[in-house]
Amino acid sequence: MAACANSSPPPPSGPVAATITFAHKTPLALDVASVELVEPWRQPGTPPHIGHRNANSPPDIVRAWTRDRLKASPGGAGAKDGTVLRVILQDGAVTRTALKVEEGVGGLFRDEADTQIDAAAAVDVEVVDPVAGRIGSVSVKVVGSRKILESASINERDRVYFALMEEIAASLNSALENGLNAELGFVIKR
C-alpha cells in the first residue's frame, strides 16, 4: 500500500505540532501476552538522509503507533500461553534531494521547487506462539513525497516536512489497521 503526494504549496502559516501520536485513536485490544517493537533498521546519519535531524521521523511514528494503538489484554488464551505480537521496523528513511532550477534571467521570474523530500515506512507485524512459532504476519509499506519551493522560509520548509510526516502517519495507521484486521484478526479482541 502506498500513499504519495506531489508538489503542493506549503500549508498555511501557524505553529507546527511537536509530536505525532495516535492517542486520539482507540487502542486495539490484543489477545497476546505482550507487544514488542523490534528495530533492525537504523536511521542513516549522512546525506541525503535527514530523518535523524527532525522530530517525527517514520521510526518515531512507528514507535508512537505501537505504543498508542496496540494493547496486550490479559485473560485470553493467547495471553496465557505467552503469545507475542511483534512490530518490526524494516525501513524508515527520509531523504532530501536538491532539484535543478532554471538559472539566469528566466529563473529570476519563477518560483520553482528546489527540494524534494521522500519518506518511507515499512513495517512487518507478526504473531509468535512460544510453541508453534510464527502463526501469522502482515507487511505494510507506505511512501510519500513533497516538493518545496525555493522561496520557502525555514518555517515553511518545516511545515512541509511535518505535513509529509502526518501523511505517512495517517497512511501507516490505515494500512496497519486494515492489515491486522484482515490477516491477524484472530488476536484482536472484539
Short mmCIF file of C-alpha atoms in Angstrom, two decimals:
data_model
loop_
_atom_site.label_atom_id
_atom_site.label_comp_id
_atom_site.label_asym_id
_atom_site.label_seq_id
_atom_site.Cartn_x
_atom_site.Cartn_y
_atom_site.Cartn_z
CA MET A 1 0.00 0.00 0.00
CA ALA A 2 1.34 3.41 -0.78
CA ALA A 3 0.31 6.98 -0.33
CA CYS A 4 2.03 9.63 -2.31
CA ALA A 5 1.59 13.35 -2.70
CA ASN A 6 3.30 15.51 -5.24
CA SER A 7 4.12 19.16 -5.45
CA SER A 8 1.84 21.22 -3.27
CA PRO A 9 2.06 24.64 -1.72
CA PRO A 10 3.19 24.85 1.89
CA PRO A 11 0.36 24.64 4.42
CA PRO A 12 -0.91 27.90 5.92
CA SER A 13 1.26 29.66 8.46
CA GLY A 14 0.94 28.58 12.03
CA PRO A 15 2.69 26.54 14.68
CA VAL A 16 3.83 23.04 13.87
CA ALA A 17 2.72 20.42 16.39
CA ALA A 18 5.60 18.99 18.36
CA THR A 19 4.83 15.29 18.19
CA ILE A 20 2.70 12.98 16.09
CA THR A 21 0.78 10.49 18.24
CA PHE A 22 -2.14 8.12 17.87
CA ALA A 23 -3.51 8.77 21.36
CA HIS A 24 -6.77 10.03 19.81
CA LYS A 25 -7.38 6.60 18.21
CA THR A 26 -8.98 3.69 20.02
CA PRO A 27 -6.33 1.15 21.01
CA LEU A 28 -6.63 -2.38 19.64
CA ALA A 29 -7.04 -4.88 22.48
CA LEU A 30 -4.99 -7.94 21.60
CA ASP A 31 -5.14 -11.49 22.93
CA VAL A 32 -1.39 -11.66 23.41
CA ALA A 33 0.90 -11.70 26.43
CA SER A 34 2.97 -8.78 25.15
CA VAL A 35 3.63 -6.37 22.31
CA GLU A 36 7.26 -5.90 21.24
CA LEU A 37 8.86 -3.36 18.94
CA VAL A 38 11.95 -4.55 17.07
CA GLU A 39 14.05 -2.05 15.12
CA PRO A 40 16.61 -3.79 12.89
CA TRP A 41 16.57 -0.77 10.55
CA ARG A 42 18.74 2.14 11.68
CA GLN A 43 18.40 5.75 10.58
CA PRO A 44 21.45 6.70 8.47
CA GLY A 45 23.10 9.88 9.72
CA THR A 46 24.57 11.02 6.41
CA PRO A 47 23.14 12.87 3.39
CA PRO A 48 20.80 12.51 1.62
CA HIS A 49 19.11 11.18 4.80
CA ILE A 50 17.52 13.82 7.01
CA GLY A 51 15.21 11.87 9.33
CA HIS A 52 17.78 11.83 12.13
CA ARG A 53 17.71 15.66 12.23
CA ASN A 54 13.95 16.01 12.58
CA ALA A 55 11.29 15.14 15.09
CA ASN A 56 8.54 12.87 13.81
CA SER A 57 10.58 10.68 11.51
CA PRO A 58 8.97 7.42 10.33
CA PRO A 59 10.69 5.42 13.14
CA ASP A 60 9.21 7.88 15.69
CA ILE A 61 5.80 7.38 14.06
CA VAL A 62 6.09 3.56 14.21
CA ARG A 63 7.09 3.78 17.90
CA ALA A 64 4.10 6.04 18.66
CA TRP A 65 1.72 3.79 16.70
CA THR A 66 2.93 0.69 18.57
CA ARG A 67 2.68 2.43 21.95
CA ASP A 68 -0.70 4.11 21.35
CA ARG A 69 -2.61 1.58 19.22
CA LEU A 70 -1.54 -1.89 20.44
CA LYS A 71 -2.51 -3.12 23.92
CA ALA A 72 -1.90 -6.62 25.22
CA SER A 73 -5.01 -7.82 27.09
CA PRO A 74 -4.61 -10.33 29.88
CA GLY A 75 -7.05 -13.18 30.33
CA GLY A 76 -7.30 -14.64 26.83
CA ALA A 77 -5.81 -17.92 25.64
CA GLY A 78 -3.07 -16.14 23.69
CA ALA A 79 -2.07 -14.04 26.67
CA LYS A 80 -1.98 -17.09 28.95
CA ASP A 81 0.21 -19.17 26.62
CA GLY A 82 2.78 -16.38 26.07
CA THR A 83 1.88 -15.36 22.50
CA VAL A 84 3.72 -12.20 21.39
CA LEU A 85 2.78 -9.63 18.78
CA ARG A 86 5.97 -8.22 17.27
CA VAL A 87 6.17 -4.96 15.29
CA ILE A 88 9.32 -4.91 13.15
CA LEU A 89 10.56 -1.65 11.59
CA GLN A 90 12.09 -2.58 8.22
CA ASP A 91 12.52 0.92 6.73
CA GLY A 92 12.00 4.47 7.94
CA ALA A 93 14.06 6.59 5.57
CA VAL A 94 13.57 10.27 4.92
CA THR A 95 15.75 11.75 2.18
CA ARG A 96 16.21 15.19 0.70
CA THR A 97 17.11 15.72 -2.96
CA ALA A 98 18.15 19.05 -4.47
CA LEU A 99 16.19 19.77 -7.65
CA LYS A 100 17.55 21.65 -10.62
CA VAL A 101 16.12 25.15 -11.03
CA GLU A 102 16.44 27.39 -14.04
CA GLU A 103 19.42 29.74 -13.83
CA GLY A 104 19.83 33.16 -15.37
CA VAL A 105 17.21 35.77 -16.21
CA GLY A 106 14.46 33.20 -16.82
CA GLY A 107 14.99 31.77 -13.34
CA LEU A 108 14.56 35.18 -11.71
CA PHE A 109 10.89 35.28 -12.64
CA ARG A 110 9.94 31.81 -11.47
CA ASP A 111 9.46 30.26 -8.08
CA GLU A 112 10.45 26.65 -8.72
CA ALA A 113 10.70 23.68 -6.45
CA ASP A 114 14.31 23.34 -5.37
CA THR A 115 13.96 20.46 -2.90
CA GLN A 116 12.16 17.14 -2.80
CA ILE A 117 11.63 15.19 0.40
CA ASP A 118 10.81 11.48 0.16
CA ALA A 119 9.78 9.32 3.10
CA ALA A 120 9.00 5.65 3.59
CA ALA A 121 7.85 3.43 6.42
CA ALA A 122 7.93 -0.35 6.06
CA VAL A 123 6.66 -2.47 8.92
CA ASP A 124 6.13 -6.18 9.46
CA VAL A 125 3.78 -7.33 12.21
CA GLU A 126 3.91 -10.95 13.31
CA VAL A 127 2.21 -13.07 15.93
CA VAL A 128 4.54 -15.59 17.54
CA ASP A 129 3.37 -18.51 19.66
CA PRO A 130 6.09 -19.82 22.02
CA VAL A 131 5.42 -23.41 20.90
CA ALA A 132 4.23 -23.18 17.29
CA GLY A 133 6.43 -20.24 16.25
CA ARG A 134 5.14 -17.59 13.87
CA ILE A 135 1.42 -18.13 13.33
CA GLY A 136 0.57 -15.04 11.29
CA SER A 137 2.05 -11.89 9.80
CA VAL A 138 1.34 -8.82 7.73
CA SER A 139 3.72 -6.47 5.90
CA VAL A 140 2.96 -2.84 5.09
CA LYS A 141 4.90 -0.14 3.27
CA VAL A 142 3.80 3.47 2.80
CA VAL A 143 5.65 6.21 0.95
CA GLY A 144 5.18 9.93 0.45
CA SER A 145 6.87 12.82 -1.27
CA ARG A 146 6.75 16.61 -1.15
CA LYS A 147 8.43 19.32 -3.21
CA ILE A 148 9.42 22.63 -1.65
CA LEU A 149 9.58 25.95 -3.47
CA GLU A 150 12.88 27.81 -3.48
CA SER A 151 11.17 30.85 -1.90
CA ALA A 152 10.02 28.84 1.15
CA SER A 153 11.24 30.09 4.51
CA ILE A 154 12.72 27.72 7.08
CA ASN A 155 9.37 27.65 8.90
CA GLU A 156 7.52 26.85 5.66
CA ARG A 157 10.02 24.06 4.94
CA ASP A 158 9.41 22.69 8.43
CA ARG A 159 5.64 22.76 7.84
CA VAL A 160 6.04 20.87 4.55
CA TYR A 161 8.15 18.23 6.33
CA PHE A 162 5.56 17.94 9.10
CA ALA A 163 2.70 17.63 6.59
CA LEU A 164 4.59 14.78 4.90
CA MET A 165 5.06 13.02 8.26
CA GLU A 166 1.34 13.46 9.02
CA GLU A 167 0.59 11.84 5.65
CA ILE A 168 2.94 8.94 6.44
CA ALA A 169 1.34 8.54 9.89
CA ALA A 170 -2.23 8.50 8.52
CA SER A 171 -1.35 6.09 5.70
CA LEU A 172 0.59 3.80 8.03
CA ASN A 173 -2.21 3.74 10.60
CA SER A 174 -4.80 2.89 7.96
CA ALA A 175 -2.65 0.23 6.25
CA LEU A 176 -1.65 -1.45 9.51
CA GLU A 177 -5.16 -1.43 10.94
CA ASN A 178 -6.56 -2.92 7.71
CA GLY A 179 -3.75 -5.49 7.57
CA LEU A 180 -4.22 -6.52 11.20
CA ASN A 181 -7.96 -6.93 10.73
CA ALA A 182 -7.52 -8.93 7.51
CA GLU A 183 -4.54 -11.13 8.43
CA LEU A 184 -4.24 -11.14 12.22
CA GLY A 185 -7.84 -10.65 13.27
CA PHE A 186 -7.63 -13.82 15.38
CA VAL A 187 -5.70 -11.90 18.08
CA ILE A 188 -7.92 -8.79 18.11
CA LYS A 189 -10.46 -8.83 20.92
CA ARG A 190 -13.82 -7.62 19.69
#
